[in-house]
């Protein structure tokens, strides 16, 4: 295929196009295999922890790219896929992000968050110092696209943007964990500085910063207990 030939698999907006179904006939997994996989996945995901102390050792970049590709398979409102994942490897850019994030975090911890929110954070041992933003060898900054532009510059609304991007981020965290990497969801507030530092277009709004790497040799995490299944699930 020449560079000038459109890729038939390249996504373009489907706004206003007719419904064109295609067959979907995945092979049904045997019951015993399904049970075994579900149990193994449950155990593996229960090992996932949010990490704030990262090693500076590099990680395989293709693993991170594949995890982002997994996240991009998430369901989205009207299949509009309203997300952009910015992979930040440049140490200088990560340093700028950390400096700006810590400036906002200092204001938050000095009172902007409020006493109730600060009390909720206390068992996690967090503070305004965000070494993970420069120690982790990669950051994934996730942006949500509030709208898209047609060929004539007309704005078109995306639908269920928060829900769609939230699902994609959950799938990203799962993919990273199952690939042997650690991650953290960081949401400095406000996050407008990320659009400036990363030169993102006006239709994109920062959703989360995700440091990615290996846990440091002396990594510690809060001694927490997850809710049990009967505390989070209701059967009717």
PDB file of C-alpha atoms in Angstrom:
ATOM      1  CA  UNK A   1       0.000   0.000   0.000  1.00  0.00           C
ATOM      2  CA  UNK A   2       1.475   3.359  -1.031  1.00  0.00           C
ATOM      3  CA  UNK A   3       1.631   6.264   1.445  1.00  0.00           C
ATOM      4  CA  UNK A   4      -1.094   8.036  -0.574  1.00  0.00           C
ATOM      5  CA  UNK A   5      -3.554   5.120  -0.413  1.00  0.00           C
ATOM      6  CA  UNK A   6      -6.048   5.364   2.452  1.00  0.00           C
ATOM      7  CA  UNK A   7      -5.757   2.549   4.974  1.00  0.00           C
ATOM      8  CA  UNK A   8      -9.139   0.743   4.981  1.00  0.00           C
ATOM      9  CA  UNK A   9      -8.569  -0.076   8.659  1.00  0.00           C
ATOM     10  CA  UNK A  10      -7.867   3.560   9.633  1.00  0.00           C
ATOM     11  CA  UNK A  11     -10.732   4.961  11.671  1.00  0.00           C
ATOM     12  CA  UNK A  12     -12.550   8.043  10.460  1.00  0.00           C
ATOM     13  CA  UNK A  13     -15.655   9.650  12.003  1.00  0.00           C
ATOM     14  CA  UNK A  14     -18.804   7.658  11.290  1.00  0.00           C
ATOM     15  CA  UNK A  15     -21.141  10.542  12.139  1.00  0.00           C
ATOM     16  CA  UNK A  16     -24.315  10.303  10.028  1.00  0.00           C
ATOM     17  CA  UNK A  17     -23.295   7.138   8.203  1.00  0.00           C
ATOM     18  CA  UNK A  18     -25.777   4.241   7.871  1.00  0.00           C
ATOM     19  CA  UNK A  19     -25.639   1.208  10.137  1.00  0.00           C
ATOM     20  CA  UNK A  20     -23.407  -1.445   8.572  1.00  0.00           C
ATOM     21  CA  UNK A  21     -23.331  -4.634  10.665  1.00  0.00           C
ATOM     22  CA  UNK A  22     -20.675  -7.298  10.441  1.00  0.00           C
ATOM     23  CA  UNK A  23     -20.777 -10.850  11.763  1.00  0.00           C
ATOM     24  CA  UNK A  24     -19.388 -11.531  15.241  1.00  0.00           C
ATOM     25  CA  UNK A  25     -19.005 -15.211  16.048  1.00  0.00           C
ATOM     26  CA  UNK A  26     -16.305 -15.688  18.703  1.00  0.00           C
ATOM     27  CA  UNK A  27     -15.652 -19.255  19.719  1.00  0.00           C
ATOM     28  CA  UNK A  28     -17.395 -20.059  22.995  1.00  0.00           C
ATOM     29  CA  UNK A  29     -14.897 -20.892  25.736  1.00  0.00           C
ATOM     30  CA  UNK A  30     -15.436 -24.205  27.539  1.00  0.00           C
ATOM     31  CA  UNK A  31     -16.934 -23.715  30.991  1.00  0.00           C
ATOM     32  CA  UNK A  32     -13.977 -25.194  32.874  1.00  0.00           C
ATOM     33  CA  UNK A  33     -11.540 -22.938  31.042  1.00  0.00           C
ATOM     34  CA  UNK A  34     -13.703 -19.883  31.650  1.00  0.00           C
ATOM     35  CA  UNK A  35     -13.853 -20.635  35.381  1.00  0.00           C
ATOM     36  CA  UNK A  36     -10.098 -21.167  35.565  1.00  0.00           C
ATOM     37  CA  UNK A  37      -9.308 -17.975  33.698  1.00  0.00           C
ATOM     38  CA  UNK A  38     -11.712 -15.930  35.793  1.00  0.00           C
ATOM     39  CA  UNK A  39     -10.229 -17.242  39.045  1.00  0.00           C
ATOM     40  CA  UNK A  40      -6.673 -16.606  37.854  1.00  0.00           C
ATOM     41  CA  UNK A  41      -7.532 -13.099  36.682  1.00  0.00           C
ATOM     42  CA  UNK A  42      -9.271 -12.308  39.977  1.00  0.00           C
ATOM     43  CA  UNK A  43      -6.201 -13.402  41.928  1.00  0.00           C
ATOM     44  CA  UNK A  44      -3.817 -11.526  39.639  1.00  0.00           C
ATOM     45  CA  UNK A  45      -5.805  -8.290  39.767  1.00  0.00           C
ATOM     46  CA  UNK A  46      -6.060  -8.522  43.547  1.00  0.00           C
ATOM     47  CA  UNK A  47      -2.264  -8.125  43.579  1.00  0.00           C
ATOM     48  CA  UNK A  48      -2.485  -4.732  41.878  1.00  0.00           C
ATOM     49  CA  UNK A  49      -1.446  -1.816  44.051  1.00  0.00           C
ATOM     50  CA  UNK A  50      -1.141   1.893  43.425  1.00  0.00           C
ATOM     51  CA  UNK A  51       2.570   2.728  43.587  1.00  0.00           C
ATOM     52  CA  UNK A  52       4.055   6.093  44.538  1.00  0.00           C
ATOM     53  CA  UNK A  53       7.692   5.020  44.831  1.00  0.00           C
ATOM     54  CA  UNK A  54       9.123   4.124  41.443  1.00  0.00           C
ATOM     55  CA  UNK A  55      12.455   2.827  40.267  1.00  0.00           C
ATOM     56  CA  UNK A  56      14.138   4.970  37.627  1.00  0.00           C
ATOM     57  CA  UNK A  57      14.947   1.840  35.622  1.00  0.00           C
ATOM     58  CA  UNK A  58      13.631   1.987  32.045  1.00  0.00           C
ATOM     59  CA  UNK A  59      10.669  -0.134  31.017  1.00  0.00           C
ATOM     60  CA  UNK A  60      10.053  -1.807  27.645  1.00  0.00           C
ATOM     61  CA  UNK A  61       8.412   0.941  25.600  1.00  0.00           C
ATOM     62  CA  UNK A  62       6.486  -1.523  23.472  1.00  0.00           C
ATOM     63  CA  UNK A  63       4.804  -2.894  26.597  1.00  0.00           C
ATOM     64  CA  UNK A  64       3.512   0.599  27.373  1.00  0.00           C
ATOM     65  CA  UNK A  65       2.385   1.128  23.774  1.00  0.00           C
ATOM     66  CA  UNK A  66       0.557  -2.203  23.786  1.00  0.00           C
ATOM     67  CA  UNK A  67      -1.164  -1.276  27.062  1.00  0.00           C
ATOM     68  CA  UNK A  68      -2.332   1.995  25.507  1.00  0.00           C
ATOM     69  CA  UNK A  69      -3.575   0.064  22.475  1.00  0.00           C
ATOM     70  CA  UNK A  70      -5.539  -2.190  24.846  1.00  0.00           C
ATOM     71  CA  UNK A  71      -7.051   0.874  26.528  1.00  0.00           C
ATOM     72  CA  UNK A  72      -8.083   2.235  23.138  1.00  0.00           C
ATOM     73  CA  UNK A  73     -10.290  -0.825  22.573  1.00  0.00           C
ATOM     74  CA  UNK A  74     -12.625   0.399  25.338  1.00  0.00           C
ATOM     75  CA  UNK A  75     -16.296   0.964  24.551  1.00  0.00           C
ATOM     76  CA  UNK A  76     -17.263   4.599  24.044  1.00  0.00           C
ATOM     77  CA  UNK A  77     -20.364   6.676  23.447  1.00  0.00           C
ATOM     78  CA  UNK A  78     -21.399   6.344  19.779  1.00  0.00           C
ATOM     79  CA  UNK A  79     -17.995   4.692  19.189  1.00  0.00           C
ATOM     80  CA  UNK A  80     -16.393   8.129  19.004  1.00  0.00           C
ATOM     81  CA  UNK A  81     -13.355   7.121  21.091  1.00  0.00           C
ATOM     82  CA  UNK A  82     -12.918  10.534  22.732  1.00  0.00           C
ATOM     83  CA  UNK A  83      -9.442  10.054  24.154  1.00  0.00           C
ATOM     84  CA  UNK A  84      -5.824  10.951  23.545  1.00  0.00           C
ATOM     85  CA  UNK A  85      -2.955   9.230  25.370  1.00  0.00           C
ATOM     86  CA  UNK A  86       0.231  11.318  25.502  1.00  0.00           C
ATOM     87  CA  UNK A  87       3.264   9.166  26.323  1.00  0.00           C
ATOM     88  CA  UNK A  88       5.843  11.425  27.985  1.00  0.00           C
ATOM     89  CA  UNK A  89       9.381  10.025  28.065  1.00  0.00           C
ATOM     90  CA  UNK A  90      11.439  13.234  27.925  1.00  0.00           C
ATOM     91  CA  UNK A  91      12.881  13.872  31.437  1.00  0.00           C
ATOM     92  CA  UNK A  92      12.753  17.638  30.897  1.00  0.00           C
ATOM     93  CA  UNK A  93       9.036  17.544  30.086  1.00  0.00           C
ATOM     94  CA  UNK A  94       8.363  15.284  33.051  1.00  0.00           C
ATOM     95  CA  UNK A  95      10.233  17.794  35.205  1.00  0.00           C
ATOM     96  CA  UNK A  96       8.023  20.631  33.980  1.00  0.00           C
ATOM     97  CA  UNK A  97       4.921  18.579  34.712  1.00  0.00           C
ATOM     98  CA  UNK A  98       6.147  17.802  38.220  1.00  0.00           C
ATOM     99  CA  UNK A  99       6.982  21.427  38.999  1.00  0.00           C
ATOM    100  CA  UNK A 100       3.555  22.615  37.869  1.00  0.00           C
ATOM    101  CA  UNK A 101       1.748  19.749  39.618  1.00  0.00           C
ATOM    102  CA  UNK A 102       3.526  20.355  42.920  1.00  0.00           C
ATOM    103  CA  UNK A 103       2.657  24.038  42.764  1.00  0.00           C
ATOM    104  CA  UNK A 104      -1.029  23.134  42.510  1.00  0.00           C
ATOM    105  CA  UNK A 105      -0.741  20.378  45.123  1.00  0.00           C
ATOM    106  CA  UNK A 106       0.838  22.735  47.676  1.00  0.00           C
ATOM    107  CA  UNK A 107      -2.207  24.998  47.393  1.00  0.00           C
ATOM    108  CA  UNK A 108      -4.484  22.001  47.768  1.00  0.00           C
ATOM    109  CA  UNK A 109      -2.762  20.564  50.831  1.00  0.00           C
ATOM    110  CA  UNK A 110      -2.548  24.026  52.388  1.00  0.00           C
ATOM    111  CA  UNK A 111      -6.330  24.191  52.561  1.00  0.00           C
ATOM    112  CA  UNK A 112      -7.914  24.189  49.122  1.00  0.00           C
ATOM    113  CA  UNK A 113      -8.954  20.541  49.508  1.00  0.00           C
ATOM    114  CA  UNK A 114     -10.864  21.102  52.726  1.00  0.00           C
ATOM    115  CA  UNK A 115     -10.578  19.263  56.036  1.00  0.00           C
ATOM    116  CA  UNK A 116     -12.833  16.349  55.082  1.00  0.00           C
ATOM    117  CA  UNK A 117     -10.863  15.509  51.922  1.00  0.00           C
ATOM    118  CA  UNK A 118      -7.549  15.860  53.736  1.00  0.00           C
ATOM    119  CA  UNK A 119      -8.800  13.496  56.434  1.00  0.00           C
ATOM    120  CA  UNK A 120      -9.762  10.955  53.767  1.00  0.00           C
ATOM    121  CA  UNK A 121      -6.260  11.169  52.261  1.00  0.00           C
ATOM    122  CA  UNK A 122      -4.389  10.830  55.562  1.00  0.00           C
ATOM    123  CA  UNK A 123      -4.392   6.980  55.655  1.00  0.00           C
ATOM    124  CA  UNK A 124      -2.735   6.980  52.219  1.00  0.00           C
ATOM    125  CA  UNK A 125       0.293   8.969  53.377  1.00  0.00           C
ATOM    126  CA  UNK A 126       0.213  11.410  50.471  1.00  0.00           C
ATOM    127  CA  UNK A 127       1.544  14.958  50.375  1.00  0.00           C
ATOM    128  CA  UNK A 128       2.387  17.713  47.890  1.00  0.00           C
ATOM    129  CA  UNK A 129       5.751  16.204  46.889  1.00  0.00           C
ATOM    130  CA  UNK A 130       5.302  14.160  43.712  1.00  0.00           C
ATOM    131  CA  UNK A 131       8.594  12.380  43.092  1.00  0.00           C
ATOM    132  CA  UNK A 132       6.782   9.743  41.043  1.00  0.00           C
ATOM    133  CA  UNK A 133       6.378  12.251  38.208  1.00  0.00           C
ATOM    134  CA  UNK A 134      10.130  12.323  37.602  1.00  0.00           C
ATOM    135  CA  UNK A 135      11.253   8.958  39.008  1.00  0.00           C
ATOM    136  CA  UNK A 136       8.928   6.872  36.846  1.00  0.00           C
ATOM    137  CA  UNK A 137      10.527   6.463  33.392  1.00  0.00           C
ATOM    138  CA  UNK A 138       7.261   7.211  31.598  1.00  0.00           C
ATOM    139  CA  UNK A 139       4.106   9.204  32.115  1.00  0.00           C
ATOM    140  CA  UNK A 140       0.870   8.625  30.278  1.00  0.00           C
ATOM    141  CA  UNK A 141      -1.218  11.792  30.299  1.00  0.00           C
ATOM    142  CA  UNK A 142      -4.787  10.987  29.327  1.00  0.00           C
ATOM    143  CA  UNK A 143      -6.886  13.685  27.690  1.00  0.00           C
ATOM    144  CA  UNK A 144     -10.605  13.563  27.009  1.00  0.00           C
ATOM    145  CA  UNK A 145     -11.812  15.070  23.756  1.00  0.00           C
ATOM    146  CA  UNK A 146     -14.868  17.192  24.460  1.00  0.00           C
ATOM    147  CA  UNK A 147     -15.712  17.541  20.754  1.00  0.00           C
ATOM    148  CA  UNK A 148     -14.268  16.852  17.311  1.00  0.00           C
ATOM    149  CA  UNK A 149     -13.952  19.033  14.239  1.00  0.00           C
ATOM    150  CA  UNK A 150     -15.391  18.144  10.849  1.00  0.00           C
ATOM    151  CA  UNK A 151     -13.497  18.843   7.602  1.00  0.00           C
ATOM    152  CA  UNK A 152     -15.189  22.260   7.408  1.00  0.00           C
ATOM    153  CA  UNK A 153     -14.232  23.115  10.985  1.00  0.00           C
ATOM    154  CA  UNK A 154     -17.695  22.444  12.404  1.00  0.00           C
ATOM    155  CA  UNK A 155     -17.712  21.316  16.041  1.00  0.00           C
ATOM    156  CA  UNK A 156     -19.376  17.973  16.759  1.00  0.00           C
ATOM    157  CA  UNK A 157     -20.183  16.843  20.276  1.00  0.00           C
ATOM    158  CA  UNK A 158     -18.807  13.656  21.793  1.00  0.00           C
ATOM    159  CA  UNK A 159     -21.139  11.649  24.019  1.00  0.00           C
ATOM    160  CA  UNK A 160     -20.568  10.087  27.450  1.00  0.00           C
ATOM    161  CA  UNK A 161     -17.024  11.399  27.436  1.00  0.00           C
ATOM    162  CA  UNK A 162     -16.320  10.996  31.177  1.00  0.00           C
ATOM    163  CA  UNK A 163     -17.687   7.458  31.208  1.00  0.00           C
ATOM    164  CA  UNK A 164     -15.844   6.451  28.036  1.00  0.00           C
ATOM    165  CA  UNK A 165     -12.466   7.791  29.121  1.00  0.00           C
ATOM    166  CA  UNK A 166     -12.909   6.378  32.629  1.00  0.00           C
ATOM    167  CA  UNK A 167     -13.462   2.887  31.207  1.00  0.00           C
ATOM    168  CA  UNK A 168     -10.402   3.265  28.963  1.00  0.00           C
ATOM    169  CA  UNK A 169      -8.235   4.299  31.904  1.00  0.00           C
ATOM    170  CA  UNK A 170      -9.416   1.284  33.895  1.00  0.00           C
ATOM    171  CA  UNK A 171      -8.457  -0.982  31.019  1.00  0.00           C
ATOM    172  CA  UNK A 172      -5.087   0.783  30.767  1.00  0.00           C
ATOM    173  CA  UNK A 173      -4.310   0.163  34.447  1.00  0.00           C
ATOM    174  CA  UNK A 174      -5.291  -3.489  34.061  1.00  0.00           C
ATOM    175  CA  UNK A 175      -3.138  -3.945  30.964  1.00  0.00           C
ATOM    176  CA  UNK A 176      -0.119  -2.344  32.634  1.00  0.00           C
ATOM    177  CA  UNK A 177      -0.496  -4.482  35.750  1.00  0.00           C
ATOM    178  CA  UNK A 178      -0.965  -7.719  33.807  1.00  0.00           C
ATOM    179  CA  UNK A 179       2.161  -6.833  31.804  1.00  0.00           C
ATOM    180  CA  UNK A 180       4.271  -6.557  34.956  1.00  0.00           C
ATOM    181  CA  UNK A 181       4.358  -2.775  35.371  1.00  0.00           C
ATOM    182  CA  UNK A 182       3.175  -0.548  38.206  1.00  0.00           C
ATOM    183  CA  UNK A 183       1.157   2.620  37.841  1.00  0.00           C
ATOM    184  CA  UNK A 184      -0.540   5.424  39.713  1.00  0.00           C
ATOM    185  CA  UNK A 185      -3.530   7.613  38.902  1.00  0.00           C
ATOM    186  CA  UNK A 186      -2.548  11.213  39.616  1.00  0.00           C
ATOM    187  CA  UNK A 187      -5.134  13.962  39.212  1.00  0.00           C
ATOM    188  CA  UNK A 188      -3.635  17.315  40.188  1.00  0.00           C
ATOM    189  CA  UNK A 189      -6.360  19.922  40.461  1.00  0.00           C
ATOM    190  CA  UNK A 190      -6.673  22.007  38.420  1.00  0.00           C
ATOM    191  CA  UNK A 191      -4.957  20.293  35.484  1.00  0.00           C
ATOM    192  CA  UNK A 192      -5.074  23.038  32.871  1.00  0.00           C
ATOM    193  CA  UNK A 193      -1.276  23.326  32.940  1.00  0.00           C
ATOM    194  CA  UNK A 194      -1.014  19.931  31.214  1.00  0.00           C
ATOM    195  CA  UNK A 195      -2.631  21.256  28.043  1.00  0.00           C
ATOM    196  CA  UNK A 196      -0.065  24.056  27.971  1.00  0.00           C
ATOM    197  CA  UNK A 197       2.999  21.933  28.757  1.00  0.00           C
ATOM    198  CA  UNK A 198       2.023  19.264  26.214  1.00  0.00           C
ATOM    199  CA  UNK A 199       0.641  21.697  23.606  1.00  0.00           C
ATOM    200  CA  UNK A 200      -2.718  19.986  23.271  1.00  0.00           C
ATOM    201  CA  UNK A 201      -5.566  21.401  21.141  1.00  0.00           C
ATOM    202  CA  UNK A 202      -8.537  23.300  22.565  1.00  0.00           C
ATOM    203  CA  UNK A 203     -10.939  20.365  22.326  1.00  0.00           C
ATOM    204  CA  UNK A 204      -8.859  18.263  24.744  1.00  0.00           C
ATOM    205  CA  UNK A 205      -9.092  18.402  28.536  1.00  0.00           C
ATOM    206  CA  UNK A 206      -6.664  16.612  30.872  1.00  0.00           C
ATOM    207  CA  UNK A 207      -8.219  13.636  32.651  1.00  0.00           C
ATOM    208  CA  UNK A 208      -5.343  11.961  34.528  1.00  0.00           C
ATOM    209  CA  UNK A 209      -1.571  11.617  34.758  1.00  0.00           C
ATOM    210  CA  UNK A 210      -0.385   8.009  35.029  1.00  0.00           C
ATOM    211  CA  UNK A 211       3.254   7.377  36.000  1.00  0.00           C
ATOM    212  CA  UNK A 212       4.414   3.968  34.752  1.00  0.00           C
ATOM    213  CA  UNK A 213       7.413   1.910  35.809  1.00  0.00           C
ATOM    214  CA  UNK A 214       8.711  -0.676  38.243  1.00  0.00           C
ATOM    215  CA  UNK A 215       8.304  -0.284  42.007  1.00  0.00           C
ATOM    216  CA  UNK A 216      11.430   1.004  43.729  1.00  0.00           C
ATOM    217  CA  UNK A 217      13.446  -1.528  45.734  1.00  0.00           C
ATOM    218  CA  UNK A 218      12.308   0.179  48.945  1.00  0.00           C
ATOM    219  CA  UNK A 219       8.728   0.735  47.751  1.00  0.00           C
ATOM    220  CA  UNK A 220       6.034   0.818  50.413  1.00  0.00           C
ATOM    221  CA  UNK A 221       2.268   1.002  49.973  1.00  0.00           C
ATOM    222  CA  UNK A 222      -0.488   1.729  52.492  1.00  0.00           C
ATOM    223  CA  UNK A 223      -1.640  -1.282  54.508  1.00  0.00           C
ATOM    224  CA  UNK A 224      -5.189  -1.261  53.210  1.00  0.00           C
ATOM    225  CA  UNK A 225      -7.998  -3.803  52.862  1.00  0.00           C
ATOM    226  CA  UNK A 226     -10.311  -3.938  49.858  1.00  0.00           C
ATOM    227  CA  UNK A 227     -14.034  -4.367  50.283  1.00  0.00           C
ATOM    228  CA  UNK A 228     -15.169  -7.975  49.977  1.00  0.00           C
ATOM    229  CA  UNK A 229     -17.335  -9.144  47.108  1.00  0.00           C
ATOM    230  CA  UNK A 230     -20.455  -9.203  49.265  1.00  0.00           C
ATOM    231  CA  UNK A 231     -19.825  -5.568  50.194  1.00  0.00           C
ATOM    232  CA  UNK A 232     -19.717  -4.379  46.577  1.00  0.00           C
ATOM    233  CA  UNK A 233     -22.146  -6.703  44.781  1.00  0.00           C
ATOM    234  CA  UNK A 234     -25.901  -7.095  45.081  1.00  0.00           C
ATOM    235  CA  UNK A 235     -27.639 -10.026  43.421  1.00  0.00           C
ATOM    236  CA  UNK A 236     -31.324  -9.644  42.543  1.00  0.00           C
TER     237      UNK A 236
END
